[in-house]
PDB file of C-alpha atoms in Angstrom:
ATOM      1  CA  MET A 419       4.328   8.751 -32.177  1.00 64.00           C
ATOM      2  CA  ASN A 420       1.041   9.922 -30.663  1.00 81.00           C
ATOM      3  CA  ALA A 421       0.477  10.802 -27.038  1.00 83.00           C
ATOM      4  CA  THR A 422      -1.353   7.589 -26.200  1.00 84.00           C
ATOM      5  CA  LEU A 423       1.516   5.390 -27.319  1.00 89.00           C
ATOM      6  CA  ILE A 424       4.019   7.495 -25.407  1.00 91.00           C
ATOM      7  CA  ALA A 425       1.900   7.317 -22.239  1.00 90.00           C
ATOM      8  CA  VAL A 426       1.542   3.536 -22.533  1.00 90.00           C
ATOM      9  CA  ALA A 427       5.258   3.006 -23.179  1.00 93.00           C
ATOM     10  CA  LEU A 428       6.272   5.183 -20.264  1.00 94.00           C
ATOM     11  CA  SER A 429       3.751   3.405 -18.021  1.00 92.00           C
ATOM     12  CA  LEU A 430       5.115  -0.028 -19.003  1.00 92.00           C
ATOM     13  CA  VAL A 431       8.683   0.950 -18.225  1.00 94.00           C
ATOM     14  CA  SER A 432       7.519   2.566 -14.990  1.00 92.00           C
ATOM     15  CA  ALA A 433       5.699  -0.644 -13.970  1.00 89.00           C
ATOM     16  CA  GLY A 434       8.878  -2.671 -14.668  1.00 89.00           C
ATOM     17  CA  ALA A 435      10.945  -0.365 -12.513  1.00 89.00           C
ATOM     18  CA  TYR A 436       8.472  -0.547  -9.664  1.00 83.00           C
ATOM     19  CA  ALA A 437       8.375  -4.377  -9.961  1.00 82.00           C
ATOM     20  CA  ALA A 438      12.209  -4.611  -9.851  1.00 85.00           C
ATOM     21  CA  ALA A 439      12.162  -2.316  -6.798  1.00 79.00           C
ATOM     22  CA  ALA A 440       9.604  -4.501  -5.098  1.00 76.00           C
ATOM     23  CA  VAL A 441      11.640  -7.667  -5.703  1.00 76.00           C
ATOM     24  CA  ALA A 442      14.784  -5.959  -4.474  1.00 77.00           C
ATOM     25  CA  GLN A 443      13.055  -4.796  -1.312  1.00 70.00           C
ATOM     26  CA  SER A 444      11.572  -8.223  -0.739  1.00 68.00           C
ATOM     27  CA  ARG A 445      14.991  -9.910  -1.012  1.00 71.00           C
ATOM     28  CA  LEU A 446      16.517  -7.287   1.250  1.00 70.00           C
ATOM     29  CA  ALA A 447      13.772  -7.857   3.848  1.00 61.00           C
ATOM     30  CA  GLY A 448      14.457 -11.606   3.747  1.00 61.00           C
ATOM     31  CA  ARG A 449      18.094 -11.062   4.521  1.00 66.00           C
ATOM     32  CA  THR A 450      17.514  -8.447   7.227  1.00 63.00           C
ATOM     33  CA  ASP A 451      16.556  -8.981  10.820  1.00 61.00           C
ATOM     34  CA  PRO A 452      13.132  -7.445  11.641  1.00 55.00           C
ATOM     35  CA  SER A 453      14.773  -5.433  14.446  1.00 57.00           C
ATOM     36  CA  THR A 454      17.205  -3.726  12.048  1.00 56.00           C
ATOM     37  CA  GLY A 455      16.735   0.033  12.080  1.00 55.00           C
ATOM     38  CA  ILE A 456      16.502   2.299   9.070  1.00 55.00           C
ATOM     39  CA  LEU A 457      19.884   3.799   9.732  1.00 60.00           C
ATOM     40  CA  ARG A 458      21.525   0.393   9.186  1.00 65.00           C
ATOM     41  CA  LEU A 459      19.600  -0.026   5.921  1.00 62.00           C
ATOM     42  CA  LEU A 460      20.996   3.249   4.698  1.00 67.00           C
ATOM     43  CA  GLY A 461      24.444   1.687   4.665  1.00 68.00           C
ATOM     44  CA  ARG A 462      23.455  -1.129   2.323  1.00 68.00           C
ATOM     45  CA  GLY A 463      23.775  -0.939  -1.442  1.00 73.00           C
ATOM     46  CA  ALA A 464      20.671  -3.078  -1.996  1.00 74.00           C
ATOM     47  CA  TRP A 465      18.605  -0.427  -0.167  1.00 71.00           C
ATOM     48  CA  TRP A 466      19.837   2.388  -2.421  1.00 80.00           C
ATOM     49  CA  SER A 467      19.262   0.204  -5.512  1.00 84.00           C
ATOM     50  CA  ALA A 468      15.641  -0.195  -4.515  1.00 79.00           C
ATOM     51  CA  VAL A 469      15.324   3.504  -3.776  1.00 79.00           C
ATOM     52  CA  GLY A 470      16.790   4.346  -7.199  1.00 86.00           C
ATOM     53  CA  LEU A 471      14.347   1.992  -8.934  1.00 86.00           C
ATOM     54  CA  ASN A 472      11.409   3.441  -7.059  1.00 81.00           C
ATOM     55  CA  ALA A 473      12.512   6.982  -7.942  1.00 84.00           C
ATOM     56  CA  GLY A 474      12.909   6.081 -11.613  1.00 90.00           C
ATOM     57  CA  GLY A 475       9.484   4.462 -11.656  1.00 88.00           C
ATOM     58  CA  ALA A 476       7.968   7.617 -10.125  1.00 85.00           C
ATOM     59  CA  LEU A 477       9.630   9.931 -12.644  1.00 90.00           C
ATOM     60  CA  LEU A 478       8.425   7.734 -15.568  1.00 92.00           C
ATOM     61  CA  HIS A 479       4.888   7.734 -14.089  1.00 90.00           C
ATOM     62  CA  VAL A 480       4.898  11.512 -13.870  1.00 88.00           C
ATOM     63  CA  ALA A 481       6.060  11.747 -17.512  1.00 90.00           C
ATOM     64  CA  ALA A 482       3.269   9.352 -18.545  1.00 91.00           C
ATOM     65  CA  LEU A 483       0.707  11.561 -16.851  1.00 88.00           C
ATOM     66  CA  ASN A 484       1.827  14.398 -19.085  1.00 86.00           C
ATOM     67  CA  TYR A 485       0.891  12.440 -22.215  1.00 88.00           C
ATOM     68  CA  GLY A 486      -2.093  10.367 -21.125  1.00 86.00           C
ATOM     69  CA  PRO A 487      -5.238  10.803 -19.046  1.00 86.00           C
ATOM     70  CA  LEU A 488      -5.587   9.327 -15.577  1.00 87.00           C
ATOM     71  CA  THR A 489      -8.095   6.711 -16.844  1.00 82.00           C
ATOM     72  CA  LEU A 490      -5.320   5.406 -19.118  1.00 85.00           C
ATOM     73  CA  VAL A 491      -2.180   5.711 -17.024  1.00 88.00           C
ATOM     74  CA  GLN A 492      -3.343   4.703 -13.530  1.00 86.00           C
ATOM     75  CA  PRO A 493      -4.809   1.240 -14.397  1.00 85.00           C
ATOM     76  CA  LEU A 494      -1.500   0.370 -16.019  1.00 86.00           C
ATOM     77  CA  GLY A 495       0.018   0.447 -12.593  1.00 83.00           C
ATOM     78  CA  ALA A 496      -1.423  -3.057 -12.065  1.00 80.00           C
ATOM     79  CA  LEU A 497       1.275  -4.270 -14.428  1.00 83.00           C
ATOM     80  CA  THR A 498       3.676  -3.941 -11.496  1.00 79.00           C
ATOM     81  CA  LEU A 499       2.281  -7.166 -10.088  1.00 74.00           C
ATOM     82  CA  VAL A 500       2.436  -8.809 -13.528  1.00 78.00           C
ATOM     83  CA  ALA A 501       6.080  -7.893 -13.952  1.00 80.00           C
ATOM     84  CA  ALA A 502       6.887  -8.887 -10.397  1.00 76.00           C
ATOM     85  CA  VAL A 503       5.735 -12.479 -10.989  1.00 77.00           C
ATOM     86  CA  PRO A 504       8.516 -13.700 -13.277  1.00 81.00           C
ATOM     87  CA  LEU A 505      11.120 -11.474 -11.564  1.00 80.00           C
ATOM     88  CA  GLY A 506      10.192 -12.741  -8.134  1.00 73.00           C
ATOM     89  CA  ALA A 507      10.105 -16.389  -9.288  1.00 77.00           C
ATOM     90  CA  ARG A 508      13.520 -16.064 -10.880  1.00 80.00           C
ATOM     91  CA  ALA A 509      14.986 -14.422  -7.789  1.00 75.00           C
ATOM     92  CA  ALA A 510      13.527 -17.193  -5.585  1.00 73.00           C
ATOM     93  CA  GLY A 511      14.739 -19.959  -7.927  1.00 80.00           C
ATOM     94  CA  ARG A 512      11.283 -21.308  -8.650  1.00 80.00           C
ATOM     95  CA  ARG A 513       8.859 -21.594 -11.575  1.00 84.00           C
ATOM     96  CA  VAL A 514       5.817 -19.446 -12.105  1.00 81.00           C
ATOM     97  CA  GLY A 515       2.800 -21.246 -10.666  1.00 83.00           C
ATOM     98  CA  ARG A 516      -0.513 -21.978 -12.400  1.00 86.00           C
ATOM     99  CA  THR A 517      -2.392 -19.489 -10.259  1.00 85.00           C
ATOM    100  CA  GLU A 518       0.113 -16.761 -11.159  1.00 82.00           C
ATOM    101  CA  TRP A 519      -0.336 -17.478 -14.882  1.00 86.00           C
ATOM    102  CA  ARG A 520      -4.158 -17.221 -14.483  1.00 88.00           C
ATOM    103  CA  GLY A 521      -3.848 -13.953 -12.644  1.00 84.00           C
ATOM    104  CA  THR A 522      -1.426 -12.609 -15.249  1.00 84.00           C
ATOM    105  CA  VAL A 523      -3.742 -13.520 -18.167  1.00 87.00           C
ATOM    106  CA  LEU A 524      -6.866 -12.017 -16.450  1.00 88.00           C
ATOM    107  CA  THR A 525      -5.011  -8.817 -15.539  1.00 83.00           C
ATOM    108  CA  LEU A 526      -3.748  -8.344 -19.077  1.00 85.00           C
ATOM    109  CA  LEU A 527      -7.144  -9.018 -20.638  1.00 88.00           C
ATOM    110  CA  GLY A 528      -8.799  -6.545 -18.192  1.00 86.00           C
ATOM    111  CA  LEU A 529      -6.194  -3.871 -18.890  1.00 82.00           C
ATOM    112  CA  GLY A 530      -6.540  -4.420 -22.628  1.00 82.00           C
ATOM    113  CA  ALA A 531     -10.300  -3.764 -22.334  1.00 84.00           C
ATOM    114  CA  LEU A 532      -9.717  -0.640 -20.338  1.00 80.00           C
ATOM    115  CA  LEU A 533      -7.151   0.623 -22.918  1.00 78.00           C
ATOM    116  CA  LEU A 534      -9.811   0.328 -25.639  1.00 79.00           C
ATOM    117  CA  THR A 535     -12.230   2.524 -23.695  1.00 80.00           C
ATOM    118  CA  ALA A 536      -9.827   5.128 -22.177  1.00 73.00           C
ATOM    119  CA  GLY A 537      -9.641   8.566 -23.737  1.00 65.00           C
ATOM    120  CA  GLY A 538      -6.554   8.894 -25.888  1.00 60.00           C
ATOM    121  CA  SER A 539      -5.969  12.610 -25.907  1.00 65.00           C
ATOM    122  CA  ALA A 540      -3.284  14.258 -23.839  1.00 66.00           C
ATOM    123  CA  PRO A 541      -4.605  16.001 -20.695  1.00 73.00           C
ATOM    124  CA  HIS A 542      -5.242  19.715 -20.908  1.00 77.00           C
ATOM    125  CA  GLU A 543      -7.519  20.572 -17.946  1.00 84.00           C
ATOM    126  CA  THR A 544      -6.218  21.246 -14.472  1.00 88.00           C
ATOM    127  CA  LEU A 545      -7.732  21.530 -11.051  1.00 91.00           C
ATOM    128  CA  THR A 546      -8.659  24.987  -9.780  1.00 92.00           C
ATOM    129  CA  LEU A 547      -7.578  26.060  -6.301  1.00 92.00           C
ATOM    130  CA  PRO A 548     -11.035  25.396  -4.731  1.00 95.00           C
ATOM    131  CA  GLU A 549     -11.153  21.987  -6.476  1.00 95.00           C
ATOM    132  CA  ALA A 550      -7.671  21.058  -5.239  1.00 95.00           C
ATOM    133  CA  LEU A 551      -8.584  22.131  -1.667  1.00 96.00           C
ATOM    134  CA  GLY A 552     -11.857  20.215  -1.875  1.00 96.00           C
ATOM    135  CA  VAL A 553     -10.066  17.079  -3.112  1.00 96.00           C
ATOM    136  CA  GLY A 554      -7.506  17.429  -0.316  1.00 96.00           C
ATOM    137  CA  ALA A 555     -10.108  17.888   2.386  1.00 97.00           C
ATOM    138  CA  ALA A 556     -12.214  14.966   1.166  1.00 97.00           C
ATOM    139  CA  THR A 557      -9.137  12.727   0.980  1.00 96.00           C
ATOM    140  CA  MET A 558      -8.038  13.601   4.524  1.00 96.00           C
ATOM    141  CA  ALA A 559     -11.539  12.873   5.805  1.00 96.00           C
ATOM    142  CA  VAL A 560     -11.610   9.475   4.122  1.00 96.00           C
ATOM    143  CA  VAL A 561      -8.120   8.660   5.356  1.00 95.00           C
ATOM    144  CA  ALA A 562      -9.012   9.726   8.902  1.00 94.00           C
ATOM    145  CA  GLY A 563     -12.043   7.419   8.829  1.00 94.00           C
ATOM    146  CA  LEU A 564     -10.064   4.472   7.492  1.00 93.00           C
ATOM    147  CA  SER A 565      -7.281   4.987  10.074  1.00 87.00           C
ATOM    148  CA  ARG A 566      -9.516   4.790  13.129  1.00 85.00           C
ATOM    149  CA  PRO A 567      -8.865   1.840  15.492  1.00 80.00           C
ATOM    150  CA  GLY A 568     -10.943  -1.134  14.745  1.00 76.00           C
ATOM    151  CA  ALA A 569     -11.098  -4.489  13.024  1.00 72.00           C
ATOM    152  CA  ARG A 570      -8.830  -5.405  10.139  1.00 74.00           C
ATOM    153  CA  PRO A 571      -6.555  -2.339  10.238  1.00 79.00           C
ATOM    154  CA  GLY A 572      -4.255  -3.730   7.598  1.00 78.00           C
ATOM    155  CA  LEU A 573      -6.911  -3.663   4.855  1.00 83.00           C
ATOM    156  CA  ARG A 574      -8.196  -0.271   5.895  1.00 90.00           C
ATOM    157  CA  HIS A 575      -4.672   1.230   5.896  1.00 89.00           C
ATOM    158  CA  ALA A 576      -4.073  -0.355   2.520  1.00 85.00           C
ATOM    159  CA  ALA A 577      -7.219   1.279   1.145  1.00 91.00           C
ATOM    160  CA  ALA A 578      -6.108   4.622   2.605  1.00 94.00           C
ATOM    161  CA  SER A 579      -2.695   4.186   1.051  1.00 89.00           C
ATOM    162  CA  GLY A 580      -4.098   3.454  -2.368  1.00 90.00           C
ATOM    163  CA  ILE A 581      -6.535   6.407  -2.213  1.00 95.00           C
ATOM    164  CA  THR A 582      -3.780   8.863  -1.140  1.00 94.00           C
ATOM    165  CA  SER A 583      -1.417   7.647  -3.835  1.00 89.00           C
ATOM    166  CA  GLY A 584      -4.142   7.910  -6.510  1.00 92.00           C
ATOM    167  CA  VAL A 585      -5.027  11.439  -5.406  1.00 95.00           C
ATOM    168  CA  ALA A 586      -1.406  12.395  -5.449  1.00 93.00           C
ATOM    169  CA  SER A 587      -1.163  11.173  -9.079  1.00 91.00           C
ATOM    170  CA  ALA A 588      -4.209  13.229 -10.030  1.00 92.00           C
ATOM    171  CA  LEU A 589      -2.743  16.323  -8.390  1.00 94.00           C
ATOM    172  CA  THR A 590       0.604  15.626 -10.049  1.00 92.00           C
ATOM    173  CA  GLN A 591      -1.047  15.752 -13.415  1.00 89.00           C
ATOM    174  CA  THR A 592      -2.244  19.261 -12.644  1.00 89.00           C
ATOM    175  CA  LEU A 593       1.317  20.275 -11.918  1.00 88.00           C
ATOM    176  CA  THR A 594       2.770  18.707 -15.059  1.00 86.00           C
ATOM    177  CA  VAL A 595       0.119  20.190 -17.339  1.00 86.00           C
ATOM    178  CA  ALA A 596       0.454  23.605 -15.751  1.00 84.00           C
ATOM    179  CA  VAL A 597       4.217  23.595 -16.124  1.00 81.00           C
ATOM    180  CA  THR A 598       4.284  22.370 -19.713  1.00 79.00           C
ATOM    181  CA  ASP A 599       1.154  24.203 -20.981  1.00 72.00           C
ATOM    182  CA  ASN A 600       1.279  28.010 -20.928  1.00 59.00           C
ATOM    183  CA  SER A 601      -2.494  28.154 -20.758  1.00 55.00           C
ATOM    184  CA  GLY A 602      -2.392  26.715 -17.232  1.00 51.00           C
ATOM    185  CA  GLY A 603      -1.770  30.082 -15.676  1.00 58.00           C
ATOM    186  CA  PRO A 604       1.278  31.549 -13.992  1.00 64.00           C
ATOM    187  CA  LEU A 605       4.039  29.112 -13.210  1.00 64.00           C
ATOM    188  CA  PHE A 606       4.380  30.350  -9.638  1.00 73.00           C
ATOM    189  CA  SER A 607       1.024  30.844  -8.000  1.00 84.00           C
ATOM    190  CA  TRP A 608      -0.758  29.883  -4.758  1.00 87.00           C
ATOM    191  CA  ARG A 609      -2.706  27.287  -6.672  1.00 90.00           C
ATOM    192  CA  LEU A 610       0.409  25.370  -7.860  1.00 90.00           C
ATOM    193  CA  LEU A 611       2.130  25.838  -4.492  1.00 92.00           C
ATOM    194  CA  THR A 612      -0.940  24.344  -2.698  1.00 94.00           C
ATOM    195  CA  VAL A 613      -1.115  21.477  -5.190  1.00 94.00           C
ATOM    196  CA  ALA A 614       2.606  20.777  -4.743  1.00 93.00           C
ATOM    197  CA  LEU A 615       2.280  20.674  -0.956  1.00 95.00           C
ATOM    198  CA  LEU A 616      -0.761  18.324  -1.208  1.00 96.00           C
ATOM    199  CA  VAL A 617       1.215  16.015  -3.566  1.00 93.00           C
ATOM    200  CA  SER A 618       4.104  15.837  -1.081  1.00 91.00           C
ATOM    201  CA  ALA A 619       1.842  15.198   1.861  1.00 94.00           C
ATOM    202  CA  PHE A 620      -0.267  12.476   0.148  1.00 93.00           C
ATOM    203  CA  ALA A 621       2.723  10.733  -1.435  1.00 86.00           C
ATOM    204  CA  MET A 622       4.475  10.504   1.929  1.00 83.00           C
ATOM    205  CA  GLY A 623       1.280   9.527   3.652  1.00 87.00           C
ATOM    206  CA  GLY A 624       0.618   6.774   1.151  1.00 84.00           C
ATOM    207  CA  LEU A 625       4.069   5.395   1.740  1.00 76.00           C
ATOM    208  CA  LEU A 626       3.683   5.323   5.522  1.00 78.00           C
ATOM    209  CA  LEU A 627       0.219   3.871   5.350  1.00 84.00           C
ATOM    210  CA  SER A 628       1.407   1.053   3.092  1.00 78.00           C
ATOM    211  CA  GLN A 629       4.198   0.224   5.560  1.00 67.00           C
ATOM    212  CA  THR A 630       1.657  -0.181   8.387  1.00 74.00           C
ATOM    213  CA  ALA A 631      -0.699  -2.152   6.094  1.00 77.00           C
ATOM    214  CA  TYR A 632       1.954  -4.759   5.259  1.00 68.00           C
ATOM    215  CA  ARG A 633       2.634  -5.587   8.930  1.00 66.00           C
ATOM    216  CA  GLY A 634      -0.126  -8.209   8.801  1.00 59.00           C
ATOM    217  CA  GLY A 635       0.957  -9.776   5.538  1.00 56.00           C
ATOM    218  CA  LEU A 636       1.487  -8.884   1.876  1.00 57.00           C
ATOM    219  CA  GLY A 637      -1.268 -10.473  -0.279  1.00 59.00           C
ATOM    220  CA  ALA A 638      -4.508  -8.849   0.625  1.00 67.00           C
ATOM    221  CA  PRO A 639      -3.131  -5.355   1.417  1.00 75.00           C
ATOM    222  CA  LEU A 640      -1.210  -5.322  -1.911  1.00 71.00           C
ATOM    223  CA  ALA A 641      -4.380  -6.134  -3.799  1.00 73.00           C
ATOM    224  CA  VAL A 642      -6.318  -3.384  -2.052  1.00 80.00           C
ATOM    225  CA  VAL A 643      -3.568  -0.771  -2.709  1.00 82.00           C
ATOM    226  CA  THR A 644      -3.301  -1.774  -6.369  1.00 78.00           C
ATOM    227  CA  LEU A 645      -7.095  -1.475  -6.890  1.00 81.00           C
ATOM    228  CA  ALA A 646      -7.803   1.639  -4.791  1.00 88.00           C
ATOM    229  CA  ASN A 647      -5.126   3.670  -6.520  1.00 87.00           C
ATOM    230  CA  PRO A 648      -6.590   3.780 -10.055  1.00 86.00           C
ATOM    231  CA  VAL A 649     -10.132   4.022  -8.752  1.00 86.00           C
ATOM    232  CA  ALA A 650      -9.371   7.208  -6.828  1.00 92.00           C
ATOM    233  CA  ALA A 651      -7.394   8.788  -9.669  1.00 90.00           C
ATOM    234  CA  ALA A 652      -9.920   7.878 -12.311  1.00 86.00           C
ATOM    235  CA  ALA A 653     -12.777   9.280 -10.193  1.00 89.00           C
ATOM    236  CA  ILE A 654     -11.045  12.637 -10.097  1.00 93.00           C
ATOM    237  CA  GLY A 655     -10.280  12.557 -13.808  1.00 88.00           C
ATOM    238  CA  LEU A 656     -13.839  11.726 -14.768  1.00 85.00           C
ATOM    239  CA  ALA A 657     -15.537  14.123 -12.319  1.00 89.00           C
ATOM    240  CA  LEU A 658     -13.180  17.175 -12.416  1.00 90.00           C
ATOM    241  CA  LEU A 659     -10.774  16.990 -15.344  1.00 87.00           C
ATOM    242  CA  GLY A 660     -13.178  16.338 -18.160  1.00 81.00           C
ATOM    243  CA  GLU A 661     -11.953  12.837 -18.997  1.00 81.00           C
ATOM    244  CA  ARG A 662     -14.373  10.595 -20.840  1.00 78.00           C
ATOM    245  CA  LEU A 663     -14.635   7.007 -22.000  1.00 75.00           C
ATOM    246  CA  GLN A 664     -14.664   6.457 -25.720  1.00 74.00           C
ATOM    247  CA  GLY A 665     -17.616   4.678 -27.398  1.00 71.00           C
ATOM    248  CA  GLY A 666     -20.586   5.532 -25.205  1.00 73.00           C
ATOM    249  CA  PRO A 667     -22.627   2.861 -23.299  1.00 79.00           C
ATOM    250  CA  VAL A 668     -20.849   0.024 -25.088  1.00 83.00           C
ATOM    251  CA  SER A 669     -17.522   1.265 -23.749  1.00 82.00           C
ATOM    252  CA  LEU A 670     -18.955   1.572 -20.307  1.00 83.00           C
ATOM    253  CA  VAL A 671     -19.938  -2.133 -20.301  1.00 88.00           C
ATOM    254  CA  LEU A 672     -16.529  -3.112 -21.732  1.00 88.00           C
ATOM    255  CA  ALA A 673     -14.794  -1.007 -19.094  1.00 84.00           C
ATOM    256  CA  LEU A 674     -16.802  -2.700 -16.311  1.00 89.00           C
ATOM    257  CA  LEU A 675     -15.951  -6.150 -17.648  1.00 91.00           C
ATOM    258  CA  GLY A 676     -12.300  -5.235 -18.029  1.00 87.00           C
ATOM    259  CA  THR A 677     -12.273  -3.810 -14.457  1.00 86.00           C
ATOM    260  CA  ALA A 678     -13.795  -7.002 -13.105  1.00 90.00           C
ATOM    261  CA  ALA A 679     -11.245  -9.175 -14.985  1.00 90.00           C
ATOM    262  CA  ALA A 680      -8.332  -6.978 -13.756  1.00 85.00           C
ATOM    263  CA  VAL A 681      -9.571  -7.086 -10.167  1.00 86.00           C
ATOM    264  CA  ARG A 682      -9.805 -10.867 -10.263  1.00 89.00           C
ATOM    265  CA  GLY A 683      -6.358 -11.078 -11.820  1.00 85.00           C
ATOM    266  CA  VAL A 684      -4.769  -8.808  -9.261  1.00 81.00           C
ATOM    267  CA  ILE A 685      -6.340 -10.794  -6.377  1.00 84.00           C
ATOM    268  CA  LEU A 686      -5.004 -14.086  -7.792  1.00 85.00           C
ATOM    269  CA  LEU A 687      -1.561 -12.561  -8.260  1.00 78.00           C
ATOM    270  CA  SER A 688      -1.482 -11.084  -4.771  1.00 74.00           C
ATOM    271  CA  ARG A 689      -2.521 -14.386  -3.192  1.00 77.00           C
ATOM    272  CA  ALA A 690       0.127 -16.284  -5.135  1.00 74.00           C
ATOM    273  CA  GLN A 691       2.780 -13.727  -4.228  1.00 64.00           C
ATOM    274  CA  ALA A 692       1.749 -13.949  -0.572  1.00 67.00           C
ATOM    275  CA  ARG A 693       2.121 -17.728  -0.565  1.00 70.00           C
ATOM    276  CA  ALA A 694       5.506 -17.469  -2.321  1.00 63.00           C
ATOM    277  CA  THR A 695       6.958 -14.715  -0.095  1.00 57.00           C
ATOM    278  CA  ASP A 696       5.407 -15.098   3.359  1.00 55.00           C
ATOM    279  CA  PRO A 697       7.387 -17.499   5.471  1.00 50.00           C
ATOM    280  CA  GLY A 698       5.466 -20.437   6.806  1.00 48.00           C
ATOM    281  CA  GLU A 699       5.382 -21.566  10.296  1.00 41.00           C
ATOM    282  CA  ALA A 700       8.575 -23.169  11.394  1.00 41.00           C
ATOM    283  CA  ALA A 701       8.285 -26.897  11.993  1.00 43.00           C
ATOM    284  CA  ALA A 702       8.539 -27.912  15.603  1.00 45.00           C
ATOM    285  CA  PRO A 703      11.774 -29.731  16.487  1.00 48.00           C
ATOM    286  CA  PRO A 704      11.342 -33.449  16.949  1.00 48.00           C
ATOM    287  CA  VAL A 705      10.918 -34.557  20.518  1.00 49.00           C
ATOM    288  CA  PRO A 706      13.376 -37.235  21.512  1.00 51.00           C
ATOM    289  CA  VAL A 707      11.697 -40.491  22.373  1.00 49.00           C
ATOM    290  CA  VAL A 708      12.939 -42.158  25.516  1.00 50.00           C
ATOM    291  CA  ASP A 709      12.091 -45.804  26.030  1.00 51.00           C
ATOM    292  CA  PRO A 710      10.004 -45.908  29.143  1.00 51.00           C
ATOM    293  CA  VAL A 711      10.467 -48.460  31.890  1.00 50.00           C
ATOM    294  CA  PRO A 712       7.749 -51.038  31.269  1.00 51.00           C
ATOM    295  CA  SER A 713       5.266 -51.116  34.014  1.00 49.00           C
ATOM    296  CA  ARG A 714       1.893 -52.779  34.413  1.00 50.00           C
ATOM    297  CA  VAL A 715       1.266 -51.547  37.867  1.00 48.00           C
ATOM    298  CA  VAL A 716      -2.294 -50.504  38.346  1.00 51.00           C
ATOM    299  CA  ILE A 717      -3.133 -48.293  41.310  1.00 51.00           C
ATOM    300  CA  GLY A 718      -5.320 -50.256  43.746  1.00 54.00           C
ATOM    301  CA  SER A 719      -4.659 -53.637  42.018  1.00 53.00           C
ATOM    302  CA  PRO A 720      -4.438 -56.775  44.250  1.00 57.00           C
ATOM    303  CA  ARG A 721      -0.920 -57.681  45.369  1.00 56.00           C
ATOM    304  CA  ARG A 722       0.906 -60.684  46.744  1.00 59.00           C
ATOM    305  CA  ALA A 723       2.200 -60.913  50.249  1.00 58.00           C
ATOM    306  CA  ASP A 724       5.594 -59.588  49.134  1.00 58.00           C
ATOM    307  CA  GLY A 725       3.944 -56.542  47.521  1.00 57.00           C
ATOM    308  CA  THR A 726       4.306 -57.695  43.935  1.00 57.00           C
ATOM    309  CA  PRO A 727       1.220 -56.963  41.862  1.00 55.00           C
ATOM    310  CA  LEU A 728      -0.721 -59.949  40.523  1.00 56.00           C
ATOM    311  CA  GLY A 729       0.145 -60.724  36.893  1.00 54.00           C
ATOM    312  CA  VAL A 730       3.801 -59.613  37.279  1.00 52.00           C
ATOM    313  CA  GLU A 731       6.479 -62.196  37.769  1.00 54.00           C
ATOM    314  CA  PRO A 732       8.734 -61.665  40.777  1.00 54.00           C
ATOM    315  CA  LEU A 733      12.120 -60.273  39.804  1.00 49.00           C
ATOM    316  CA  ALA A 734      14.131 -63.171  41.263  1.00 49.00           C
ATOM    317  CA  ALA A 735      12.005 -65.807  39.567  1.00 49.00           C
ATOM    318  CA  ALA A 736      12.181 -64.008  36.204  1.00 47.00           C
ATOM    319  CA  ARG A 737      15.992 -63.830  36.399  1.00 48.00           C
ATOM    320  CA  ALA A 738      16.274 -67.525  37.350  1.00 50.00           C
ATOM    321  CA  GLY A 739      13.885 -68.546  34.651  1.00 52.00           C
ATOM    322  CA  GLY A 740      11.749 -70.378  37.194  1.00 52.00           C
ATOM    323  CA  PRO A 741       8.007 -70.361  37.412  1.00 51.00           C
ATOM    324  CA  SER A 742       6.190 -67.688  39.336  1.00 49.00           C
ATOM    325  CA  HIS A 743       4.297 -68.564  42.465  1.00 49.00           C
ATOM    326  CA  PRO A 744       0.985 -67.069  43.299  1.00 48.00           C
TER     327      PRO A 744
END
């Protein structure tokens, strides 16, 4: 089995693990009071199941990066949304909607086009220490700019989360290639130590940024994270790691079309998932209707000598059934 097939297979299983973890976390959040602290979650088996699935997905993703380039592995992360559609629908006891099917088809078609253009060789190049420091500094500057107070903080934090996660994946590839390839230099060096620290910082930062991004909802921030991640990683792969698209200009056009289709599919999926998972506004309780005491009294209307308004029968006459007297 060649390296490309191994990378694709590992990425598919990784996406499935991430999707199962997302569904587990969503169900746990639905059964947990918003004020529940993290310490109480640590005592629940569902929480540790989600943590285990996330850890398994991360390990499979790292293994895939050892066999495939960033331009191949990172876009396959969008399959997490595709896999989460049937899993989430089954967990919620509903059918997959038409919008979700459209998003799934568009995402799969777009990823198929990207797979045809991505380089198939296993990665061999790694980032030098100056390149790693430059990538880290640029990422921190972008994240600082996106994290400033202002309008639409959820989407900006989501973009920062996707960028930091994508950069962490690119740096992780340098670690895996250096460890498994003897030509990558000494196993213990300042370069690898620096890259490892950057990976840890960006991975944790991406997680925290995603948590703040989802405070205002799930749909739009999830789409931004899913799209920003492969863009950041692929940019590093194409600019610094010598990755190339196969087929020349034709492949570039095909890659752009595939990217557009995948972007549209991810947006449709995220909107459908937001409608399916975000609770709607609670209906207002019915207001009890009390029969009012009939009254035709008009302020300032002319009255009889006994004070009864004109047009209203006197109470005694109404009870006796007799005619009213003007």
